[in-house]
mmCIF file of C-alpha atoms in Angstrom:
data_model
loop_
_atom_site.group_PDB
_atom_site.id
_atom_site.type_symbol
_atom_site.label_atom_id
_atom_site.label_comp_id
_atom_site.label_asym_id
_atom_site.label_seq_id
_atom_site.Cartn_x
_atom_site.Cartn_y
_atom_site.Cartn_z
ATOM 1 C CA MET A 26 76.661 97.784 117.581
ATOM 2 C CA THR A 27 79.760 97.341 115.730
ATOM 3 C CA LEU A 28 83.348 97.356 117.363
ATOM 4 C CA ILE A 29 84.896 99.178 115.507
ATOM 5 C CA LYS A 30 84.788 102.888 113.565
ATOM 6 C CA TRP A 31 84.922 102.080 109.230
ATOM 7 C CA PRO A 32 83.610 104.008 106.669
ATOM 8 C CA GLY A 33 80.464 103.010 104.969
ATOM 9 C CA GLY A 34 79.275 101.493 107.738
ATOM 10 C CA LYS A 35 75.718 100.390 107.030
ATOM 11 C CA SER A 36 73.774 100.510 111.215
ATOM 12 C CA ARG A 37 71.624 103.230 110.353
ATOM 13 C CA GLU A 38 70.602 101.624 106.920
ATOM 14 C CA ILE A 39 69.716 98.266 108.137
ATOM 15 C CA LYS A 40 65.525 99.186 108.383
ATOM 16 C CA GLU A 41 65.878 100.052 104.773
ATOM 17 C CA PHE A 42 66.771 96.156 103.668
ATOM 18 C CA GLN A 43 65.397 94.335 106.587
ATOM 19 C CA HIS A 44 62.545 93.123 105.541
ATOM 20 C CA LEU A 45 64.520 91.344 101.952
ATOM 21 C CA ILE A 46 67.051 89.307 104.932
ATOM 22 C CA PRO A 47 66.317 85.840 104.175
ATOM 23 C CA THR A 48 66.462 82.787 106.916
ATOM 24 C CA TYR A 49 69.348 80.988 106.575
ATOM 25 C CA ASP A 50 72.067 78.636 108.424
ATOM 26 C CA ARG A 51 75.349 80.020 107.525
ATOM 27 C CA TYR A 52 75.695 84.001 107.482
ATOM 28 C CA ILE A 53 78.311 84.840 105.109
ATOM 29 C CA GLU A 54 79.961 88.532 104.287
ATOM 30 C CA PRO A 55 83.054 88.786 101.774
ATOM 31 C CA PHE A 56 83.208 92.784 102.549
ATOM 32 C CA PHE A 57 83.013 93.024 106.082
ATOM 33 C CA GLY A 58 84.333 96.521 107.651
ATOM 34 C CA GLY A 59 82.878 97.216 110.652
ATOM 35 C CA GLY A 60 79.879 94.069 110.413
ATOM 36 C CA ALA A 61 76.684 96.125 111.115
ATOM 37 C CA VAL A 62 74.765 93.556 109.593
ATOM 38 C CA PHE A 63 76.722 90.861 111.470
ATOM 39 C CA PHE A 64 76.003 92.026 114.501
ATOM 40 C CA HIS A 65 72.592 92.894 114.326
ATOM 41 C CA GLU A 66 71.630 89.156 113.211
ATOM 42 C CA ASN A 67 73.619 87.495 115.622
ATOM 43 C CA PRO A 68 74.270 84.551 113.303
ATOM 44 C CA LYS A 69 74.918 80.970 115.241
ATOM 45 C CA GLN A 70 77.206 80.146 112.152
ATOM 46 C CA SER A 71 78.770 82.971 109.709
ATOM 47 C CA VAL A 72 81.944 83.398 107.591
ATOM 48 C CA ILE A 73 83.937 86.796 107.837
ATOM 49 C CA ASN A 74 86.325 88.604 105.549
ATOM 50 C CA ASP A 75 87.825 91.456 104.208
ATOM 51 C CA ILE A 76 91.233 92.695 102.397
ATOM 52 C CA SER A 77 92.373 94.540 105.288
ATOM 53 C CA THR A 78 95.138 92.136 107.232
ATOM 54 C CA ASN A 79 94.471 94.916 110.031
ATOM 55 C CA LEU A 80 90.893 94.379 110.050
ATOM 56 C CA THR A 81 90.751 90.863 110.381
ATOM 57 C CA ASP A 82 93.955 90.284 112.392
ATOM 58 C CA PHE A 83 91.302 92.733 115.180
ATOM 59 C CA TYR A 84 88.402 90.477 114.666
ATOM 60 C CA SER A 85 90.715 87.304 115.237
ATOM 61 C CA LEU A 86 91.675 88.898 118.889
ATOM 62 C CA VAL A 87 88.321 89.604 119.651
ATOM 63 C CA LYS A 88 87.771 86.473 118.913
ATOM 64 C CA THR A 89 90.345 84.453 121.199
ATOM 65 C CA GLN A 90 89.775 88.120 123.751
ATOM 66 C CA ASN A 91 93.404 88.525 123.406
ATOM 67 C CA GLU A 92 94.517 89.489 127.063
ATOM 68 C CA HIS A 93 97.893 91.360 125.733
ATOM 69 C CA PHE A 94 95.589 93.085 123.133
ATOM 70 C CA LYS A 95 93.616 94.364 125.832
ATOM 71 C CA PHE A 96 96.334 95.255 128.076
ATOM 72 C CA TYR A 97 97.354 97.823 125.547
ATOM 73 C CA LEU A 98 93.830 99.048 124.852
ATOM 74 C CA LEU A 99 93.420 99.806 128.590
ATOM 75 C CA GLN A 100 97.109 101.281 128.559
ATOM 76 C CA TYR A 101 95.564 103.452 125.406
ATOM 77 C CA ASN A 102 92.621 104.910 127.501
ATOM 78 C CA ASP A 103 95.042 105.357 130.896
ATOM 79 C CA ALA A 104 97.262 107.285 128.822
ATOM 80 C CA PHE A 105 95.004 109.461 126.763
ATOM 81 C CA SER A 106 93.171 110.166 129.733
ATOM 82 C CA TYR A 107 95.895 110.909 131.912
ATOM 83 C CA TYR A 108 97.329 113.442 129.127
ATOM 84 C CA LYS A 109 94.026 115.139 128.685
ATOM 85 C CA ASN A 110 92.949 115.398 132.135
ATOM 86 C CA HIS A 111 96.479 116.514 133.651
ATOM 87 C CA THR A 112 96.091 119.462 131.032
ATOM 88 C CA SER A 113 93.215 120.312 132.185
ATOM 89 C CA LYS A 114 94.386 120.243 135.859
ATOM 90 C CA ASN A 115 97.453 122.939 134.405
ATOM 91 C CA ILE A 116 95.476 125.046 132.499
ATOM 92 C CA ASP A 117 96.390 127.973 134.241
ATOM 93 C CA ILE A 118 100.046 127.336 132.824
ATOM 94 C CA PHE A 119 97.949 126.993 129.119
ATOM 95 C CA PHE A 120 96.538 130.288 129.803
ATOM 96 C CA GLU A 121 99.267 132.333 130.987
ATOM 97 C CA LYS A 122 101.326 130.830 127.676
ATOM 98 C CA TYR A 123 98.320 132.155 125.243
ATOM 99 C CA SER A 124 97.506 135.239 127.007
ATOM 100 C CA THR A 125 101.382 136.052 126.168
ATOM 101 C CA ASN A 126 102.398 134.937 123.397
ATOM 102 C CA ALA A 127 104.630 132.500 124.638
ATOM 103 C CA SER A 128 105.498 129.093 123.088
ATOM 104 C CA PHE A 129 106.279 125.906 124.974
ATOM 105 C CA SER A 130 109.716 123.991 124.880
ATOM 106 C CA LYS A 131 109.696 120.580 124.795
ATOM 107 C CA GLN A 132 111.930 120.848 127.849
ATOM 108 C CA GLU A 133 109.175 122.791 129.314
ATOM 109 C CA ILE A 134 106.186 119.775 128.436
ATOM 110 C CA MET A 135 108.367 117.130 129.850
ATOM 111 C CA LYS A 136 108.511 118.709 133.038
ATOM 112 C CA LEU A 137 104.914 119.587 132.966
ATOM 113 C CA PHE A 138 104.122 115.488 132.709
ATOM 114 C CA ILE A 139 107.495 113.721 133.664
ATOM 115 C CA ASN A 140 105.423 112.566 136.555
ATOM 116 C CA LYS A 141 104.056 109.705 134.622
ATOM 117 C CA GLU A 142 104.835 107.484 131.928
ATOM 118 C CA PHE A 143 103.144 104.539 129.622
ATOM 119 C CA HIS A 144 106.622 102.924 127.876
ATOM 120 C CA GLU A 145 104.407 100.188 126.992
ATOM 121 C CA ILE A 146 102.749 102.199 124.934
ATOM 122 C CA ILE A 147 105.161 105.417 124.100
ATOM 123 C CA THR A 148 108.365 103.825 122.764
ATOM 124 C CA ASN A 149 109.899 107.029 122.362
ATOM 125 C CA TYR A 150 109.621 109.882 124.495
ATOM 126 C CA GLU A 151 111.935 112.266 123.076
ATOM 127 C CA ILE A 152 109.375 111.791 119.596
ATOM 128 C CA PHE A 153 106.209 111.526 121.763
ATOM 129 C CA TYR A 154 107.145 115.371 123.594
ATOM 130 C CA ASP A 155 108.406 117.014 120.217
ATOM 131 C CA PHE A 156 105.036 116.498 119.362
ATOM 132 C CA LEU A 157 102.813 117.686 122.010
ATOM 133 C CA ALA A 158 104.877 121.278 122.061
ATOM 134 C CA GLN A 159 104.448 121.430 118.574
ATOM 135 C CA SER A 160 100.621 120.582 118.743
ATOM 136 C CA ILE A 161 99.839 122.695 121.408
ATOM 137 C CA ASN A 162 102.449 125.488 119.682
ATOM 138 C CA ASP A 163 100.053 125.466 116.092
ATOM 139 C CA LYS A 164 97.170 125.213 118.627
ATOM 140 C CA PHE A 165 98.109 128.652 120.153
ATOM 141 C CA LYS A 166 98.378 129.965 116.883
ATOM 142 C CA ARG A 167 95.083 128.894 115.203
ATOM 143 C CA THR A 168 93.455 129.739 118.430
ATOM 144 C CA LYS A 169 94.596 133.513 117.764
ATOM 145 C CA LYS A 170 93.363 134.235 114.595
ATOM 146 C CA ASN A 171 90.132 132.404 115.366
ATOM 147 C CA GLU A 172 89.362 134.892 118.602
ATOM 148 C CA LEU A 173 90.426 137.393 115.956
ATOM 149 C CA LYS A 174 87.315 136.961 114.319
ATOM 150 C CA LYS A 175 85.352 135.525 117.864
ATOM 151 C CA GLN A 176 86.754 135.921 120.959
ATOM 152 C CA MET A 177 85.797 132.813 122.937
ATOM 153 C CA CYS A 178 84.538 132.576 126.321
ATOM 154 C CA GLN A 179 86.726 130.662 128.467
ATOM 155 C CA THR A 180 85.001 127.743 129.018
ATOM 156 C CA ASP A 181 85.305 127.041 124.923
ATOM 157 C CA LEU A 182 89.436 128.270 125.214
ATOM 158 C CA GLU A 183 90.010 125.313 127.639
ATOM 159 C CA ASN A 184 88.859 123.222 125.257
ATOM 160 C CA ASN A 185 90.750 124.159 122.430
ATOM 161 C CA LEU A 186 93.743 124.305 124.647
ATOM 162 C CA ILE A 187 93.204 120.891 126.055
ATOM 163 C CA THR A 188 92.764 119.442 122.080
ATOM 164 C CA GLY A 189 96.072 120.727 121.554
ATOM 165 C CA ILE A 190 97.768 118.042 123.604
ATOM 166 C CA THR A 191 95.052 115.422 122.867
ATOM 167 C CA SER A 192 96.267 116.248 119.120
ATOM 168 C CA GLY A 193 99.657 115.459 119.970
ATOM 169 C CA PHE A 194 98.986 112.621 121.344
ATOM 170 C CA TYR A 195 96.716 111.508 118.362
ATOM 171 C CA LEU A 196 99.610 112.418 116.170
ATOM 172 C CA TYR A 197 102.269 110.798 117.649
ATOM 173 C CA PHE A 198 100.203 107.503 117.271
ATOM 174 C CA ARG A 199 99.130 108.327 113.851
ATOM 175 C CA LYS A 200 102.994 108.410 113.222
ATOM 176 C CA VAL A 201 103.457 104.660 114.965
ATOM 177 C CA TYR A 202 100.724 103.870 112.709
ATOM 178 C CA ASN A 203 102.712 104.937 109.410
ATOM 179 C CA ASP A 204 105.981 103.714 111.021
ATOM 180 C CA ILE A 205 104.050 100.285 110.893
ATOM 181 C CA GLN A 206 102.039 100.217 107.858
ATOM 182 C CA LEU A 207 105.159 101.738 105.408
ATOM 183 C CA ALA A 208 107.984 99.977 106.543
ATOM 184 C CA PRO A 209 107.213 97.133 108.930
ATOM 185 C CA LEU A 210 110.885 94.987 108.472
ATOM 186 C CA LYS A 211 112.102 98.119 111.170
ATOM 187 C CA HIS A 212 109.786 97.397 113.392
ATOM 188 C CA THR A 213 109.295 94.712 116.003
ATOM 189 C CA TYR A 214 105.693 95.803 117.480
ATOM 190 C CA SER A 215 103.894 92.803 118.592
ATOM 191 C CA LYS A 216 100.608 92.018 116.587
ATOM 192 C CA GLU A 217 98.564 92.982 119.699
ATOM 193 C CA TYR A 218 100.227 96.442 119.405
ATOM 194 C CA THR A 219 100.390 97.235 116.362
ATOM 195 C CA ILE A 220 96.230 96.216 116.181
ATOM 196 C CA ALA A 221 95.742 98.383 119.276
ATOM 197 C CA ASN A 222 97.292 101.340 117.685
ATOM 198 C CA PHE A 223 95.196 100.708 114.486
ATOM 199 C CA PHE A 224 91.930 100.407 116.574
ATOM 200 C CA TRP A 225 92.685 103.196 118.855
ATOM 201 C CA ILE A 226 93.663 105.174 115.290
ATOM 202 C CA ARG A 227 90.401 104.195 113.244
ATOM 203 C CA GLU A 228 88.653 105.097 117.132
ATOM 204 C CA TYR A 229 89.822 108.726 116.936
ATOM 205 C CA CYS A 230 90.569 110.138 113.484
ATOM 206 C CA TYR A 231 87.898 112.289 112.010
ATOM 207 C CA GLY A 232 84.709 110.423 111.301
ATOM 208 C CA SER A 233 86.907 106.740 110.733
ATOM 209 C CA MET A 234 87.781 108.133 107.052
ATOM 210 C CA PHE A 235 91.032 107.044 105.563
ATOM 211 C CA ARG A 236 93.017 109.099 103.357
ATOM 212 C CA TYR A 237 96.603 109.283 102.332
ATOM 213 C CA ASN A 238 98.983 111.476 101.078
ATOM 214 C CA SER A 239 101.523 110.818 98.298
ATOM 215 C CA GLU A 240 103.906 109.279 100.164
ATOM 216 C CA GLY A 241 101.181 106.701 101.274
ATOM 217 C CA ALA A 242 100.706 107.966 104.368
ATOM 218 C CA PHE A 243 97.673 107.667 106.545
ATOM 219 C CA ASN A 244 97.033 111.460 107.640
ATOM 220 C CA ILE A 245 93.716 112.017 108.670
ATOM 221 C CA PRO A 246 93.579 114.307 111.656
ATOM 222 C CA TYR A 247 92.428 114.614 115.075
ATOM 223 C CA GLY A 248 88.689 114.443 115.409
ATOM 224 C CA GLY A 249 88.801 117.339 117.974
ATOM 225 C CA ILE A 250 86.933 118.477 120.913
ATOM 226 C CA SER A 251 84.377 116.448 121.023
ATOM 227 C CA TYR A 252 86.289 113.684 120.602
ATOM 228 C CA ASN A 253 88.197 114.706 124.131
ATOM 229 C CA ASN A 254 85.267 113.237 126.074
ATOM 230 C CA LYS A 255 84.527 109.686 123.644
ATOM 231 C CA ASP A 256 84.887 107.084 126.634
ATOM 232 C CA PHE A 257 87.176 104.530 124.532
ATOM 233 C CA SER A 258 86.723 101.830 127.924
ATOM 234 C CA ARG A 259 83.477 101.111 126.696
ATOM 235 C CA LYS A 260 84.635 100.177 123.265
ATOM 236 C CA ILE A 261 86.687 98.000 125.629
ATOM 237 C CA ASN A 262 84.112 96.621 127.164
ATOM 238 C CA GLN A 263 82.506 96.159 123.727
ATOM 239 C CA ILE A 264 85.059 93.966 122.786
ATOM 240 C CA PHE A 265 86.387 91.541 126.346
ATOM 241 C CA ASN A 266 82.188 90.312 127.220
ATOM 242 C CA GLU A 267 80.172 86.982 127.078
ATOM 243 C CA LYS A 268 78.609 88.171 124.223
ATOM 244 C CA THR A 269 80.837 89.369 122.005
ATOM 245 C CA LYS A 270 82.994 85.866 122.552
ATOM 246 C CA VAL A 271 79.842 84.040 122.027
ATOM 247 C CA LEU A 272 79.211 85.690 118.806
ATOM 248 C CA PHE A 273 82.707 84.838 117.122
ATOM 249 C CA GLU A 274 83.372 81.348 118.792
ATOM 250 C CA ASN A 275 81.188 80.154 115.381
ATOM 251 C CA THR A 276 82.609 82.288 113.308
ATOM 252 C CA ASN A 277 85.333 81.868 110.929
ATOM 253 C CA ILE A 278 87.184 84.446 109.951
ATOM 254 C CA PHE A 279 89.325 85.247 107.095
ATOM 255 C CA ASN A 280 91.588 87.606 105.054
ATOM 256 C CA ASP A 281 90.961 87.321 101.353
ATOM 257 C CA ASP A 282 89.819 88.623 98.090
ATOM 258 C CA PHE A 283 86.343 88.514 97.867
ATOM 259 C CA GLU A 284 86.130 85.717 94.843
ATOM 260 C CA THR A 285 89.385 83.607 96.383
ATOM 261 C CA LEU A 286 87.025 83.356 99.768
ATOM 262 C CA LEU A 287 83.656 82.412 98.284
ATOM 263 C CA ASP A 288 85.076 79.988 95.707
ATOM 264 C CA GLN A 289 86.789 78.248 98.381
ATOM 265 C CA LEU A 290 83.413 77.998 100.240
ATOM 266 C CA THR A 291 80.883 74.392 99.602
ATOM 267 C CA LEU A 292 77.672 77.342 99.211
ATOM 268 C CA SER A 293 74.389 76.490 99.086
ATOM 269 C CA SER A 294 70.657 77.699 99.034
ATOM 270 C CA SER A 295 70.859 77.710 103.310
ATOM 271 C CA ASP A 296 73.927 80.264 102.088
ATOM 272 C CA PHE A 297 73.161 84.039 103.163
ATOM 273 C CA ILE A 298 75.615 86.049 101.611
ATOM 274 C CA PHE A 299 75.519 90.020 102.782
ATOM 275 C CA LEU A 300 77.414 92.192 100.175
ATOM 276 C CA ASP A 301 78.394 95.951 101.103
ATOM 277 C CA PRO A 302 81.706 96.278 98.761
ATOM 278 C CA PRO A 303 83.353 99.658 97.964
ATOM 279 C CA TYR A 304 81.798 101.872 95.706
ATOM 280 C CA ASP A 305 82.241 102.582 92.417
ATOM 281 C CA THR A 306 83.354 105.693 93.141
ATOM 282 C CA GLU A 307 87.187 107.503 92.486
ATOM 283 C CA PHE A 308 87.671 107.399 96.140
ATOM 284 C CA SER A 309 87.455 103.760 97.208
ATOM 285 C CA ASP A 310 91.099 103.419 98.688
ATOM 286 C CA TYR A 311 90.795 101.634 102.151
ATOM 287 C CA GLU A 312 94.704 101.412 103.480
ATOM 288 C CA GLY A 313 95.790 102.013 100.013
ATOM 289 C CA ARG A 314 93.484 99.476 97.965
ATOM 290 C CA SER A 315 91.374 100.303 95.415
ATOM 291 C CA PHE A 316 88.123 98.742 94.371
ATOM 292 C CA LYS A 317 87.948 98.811 90.430
ATOM 293 C CA GLY A 318 85.327 98.483 87.912
ATOM 294 C CA SER A 319 87.156 95.074 86.812
ATOM 295 C CA ASP A 320 86.421 93.915 90.278
ATOM 296 C CA GLN A 321 82.789 95.085 90.173
ATOM 297 C CA GLU A 322 82.401 92.786 87.141
ATOM 298 C CA ARG A 323 83.741 90.071 88.935
ATOM 299 C CA LEU A 324 81.417 90.303 91.722
ATOM 300 C CA ARG A 325 78.263 90.620 89.168
ATOM 301 C CA ASP A 326 79.862 87.712 87.449
ATOM 302 C CA PHE A 327 80.056 85.327 90.550
ATOM 303 C CA LEU A 328 76.295 86.413 92.296
ATOM 304 C CA LEU A 329 74.866 85.400 88.699
ATOM 305 C CA THR A 330 75.619 81.906 89.181
ATOM 306 C CA THR A 331 75.876 81.615 92.904
ATOM 307 C CA PRO A 332 73.403 78.815 94.490
ATOM 308 C CA ALA A 333 73.307 80.977 97.641
ATOM 309 C CA LYS A 334 71.035 83.923 99.147
ATOM 310 C CA PHE A 335 72.646 87.124 98.509
ATOM 311 C CA LEU A 336 71.869 90.795 99.138
ATOM 312 C CA LEU A 337 73.880 93.560 97.801
ATOM 313 C CA VAL A 338 73.769 96.981 98.893
ATOM 314 C CA ILE A 339 75.440 99.565 96.371
ATOM 315 C CA LYS A 340 75.453 103.419 95.645
ATOM 316 C CA ASN A 341 73.702 103.996 92.435
ATOM 317 C CA THR A 342 75.622 104.617 89.961
ATOM 318 C CA ASN A 343 74.936 104.328 85.666
ATOM 319 C CA PHE A 344 77.908 101.545 85.746
ATOM 320 C CA ILE A 345 76.729 100.105 88.669
ATOM 321 C CA TYR A 346 73.020 100.241 87.557
ATOM 322 C CA SER A 347 74.211 98.721 84.111
ATOM 323 C CA LEU A 348 76.133 96.079 85.898
ATOM 324 C CA TYR A 349 72.664 94.296 87.218
ATOM 325 C CA ASN A 350 69.382 95.639 85.316
ATOM 326 C CA ARG A 351 68.951 92.228 84.574
ATOM 327 C CA ASP A 352 66.642 89.146 84.694
ATOM 328 C CA GLU A 353 68.233 87.668 87.310
ATOM 329 C CA PHE A 354 68.468 90.233 90.331
ATOM 330 C CA THR A 355 65.568 92.456 91.670
ATOM 331 C CA ILE A 356 66.562 95.738 92.372
ATOM 332 C CA GLU A 357 65.196 98.952 95.355
ATOM 333 C CA ASN A 358 66.564 101.921 95.999
ATOM 334 C CA PHE A 359 66.760 103.940 98.900
ATOM 335 C CA ASP A 360 68.420 107.645 99.519
ATOM 336 C CA LYS A 361 71.276 107.887 102.151
ATOM 337 C CA THR A 362 72.331 111.155 103.161
ATOM 338 C CA TYR A 363 76.520 110.999 104.261
ATOM 339 C CA THR A 364 77.404 112.463 107.861
ATOM 340 C CA TYR A 365 81.282 113.165 106.761
ATOM 341 C CA ASN A 366 82.234 115.132 103.941
ATOM 342 C CA ILE A 367 86.133 115.796 103.265
ATOM 343 C CA ARG A 368 87.155 118.214 100.618
ATOM 344 C CA ASP A 369 83.059 117.398 98.661
ATOM 345 C CA ARG A 370 84.498 113.670 98.111
ATOM 346 C CA ASN A 371 81.399 112.652 99.378
ATOM 347 C CA ASN A 372 77.836 113.568 97.666
ATOM 348 C CA ARG A 373 75.796 114.043 101.240
ATOM 349 C CA ALA A 374 72.663 112.904 99.987
ATOM 350 C CA VAL A 375 72.821 109.669 97.069
ATOM 351 C CA SER A 376 70.867 106.802 95.932
ATOM 352 C CA HIS A 377 71.125 103.301 96.818
ATOM 353 C CA LEU A 378 70.525 99.825 95.613
ATOM 354 C CA ILE A 379 69.344 96.741 96.962
ATOM 355 C CA ILE A 380 70.670 94.169 94.830
ATOM 356 C CA THR A 381 69.332 90.614 95.458
ATOM 357 C CA ASN A 382 68.288 87.474 93.824
ATOM 358 C CA LYS A 383 65.595 85.763 96.026
ATOM 359 C CA LYS A 384 66.295 82.656 96.185
ATOM 360 C CA ALA A 385 64.478 80.212 97.777
#
């Protein structure tokens, strides 16, 4: 099971190409992401790489089983649980405001939650309570509109109002994430704090997606009502356990361009490279980066000459097929249906290619 939610994961697709994975001494994955195949293979020796600094910093903290990182993750877990549960315990106050078409002031929100504070992760309570008040008041308005179409039962209404608070909690930490990413020199957050924030946002943003506005700010919303009951403590336990520790002990972690990484490794036929690069589409930006056609060509050119065995999984487009439709490669295909589709950026059902060189 993967440790972090990441777009394009291959957990469900492993069965489509498992029969093509060769025997090997060293496992190499240049576009690591969530690393589903890595965790499935459980290699004894491995090299993993990703262009995302946040992601590789995350895995580096996992590798060292960093206790400060764990502390911040536990704080996120405890804080989210507190604000969700305290809202539920005081739901009558929210029902009254909602039923009388009233709204919450920031001061009222502060008084409601004043007895519990998490200064280790919430570094500006004034802004935090602004987000909670704005979010719950926005939820009141949207829920009223929805009830004009169809009245909700009390349970559904309660869950919607609780989500007004949990969404505000998320939006505050999304702001922290954007502040760090867009103006890193203005902030003195530790690496452990920064990556705990990054990890929590990845877990609670809708569909684990990446999307940015014109100013470069990450703008994926909160996942919604179903995310209120996510078991974040289970993810913490997956990170901090003996099995994960052993897996990463013999794993070397890099944060490079794929070609820079592969050029510095002494590759042989006993190596296996699994490749799951960004797809040949207009929407392939992760953390504001894109993988262009020229990058796809660089990858193809490298694979033409590598002595290592490799397996590449990629969406089938005319351009990609033209790159790999050569005698040096073997091509199979399978269909995949995407789980999430924001504004039709993903076709729900697409064909994927499995490309190998099948070196002995």
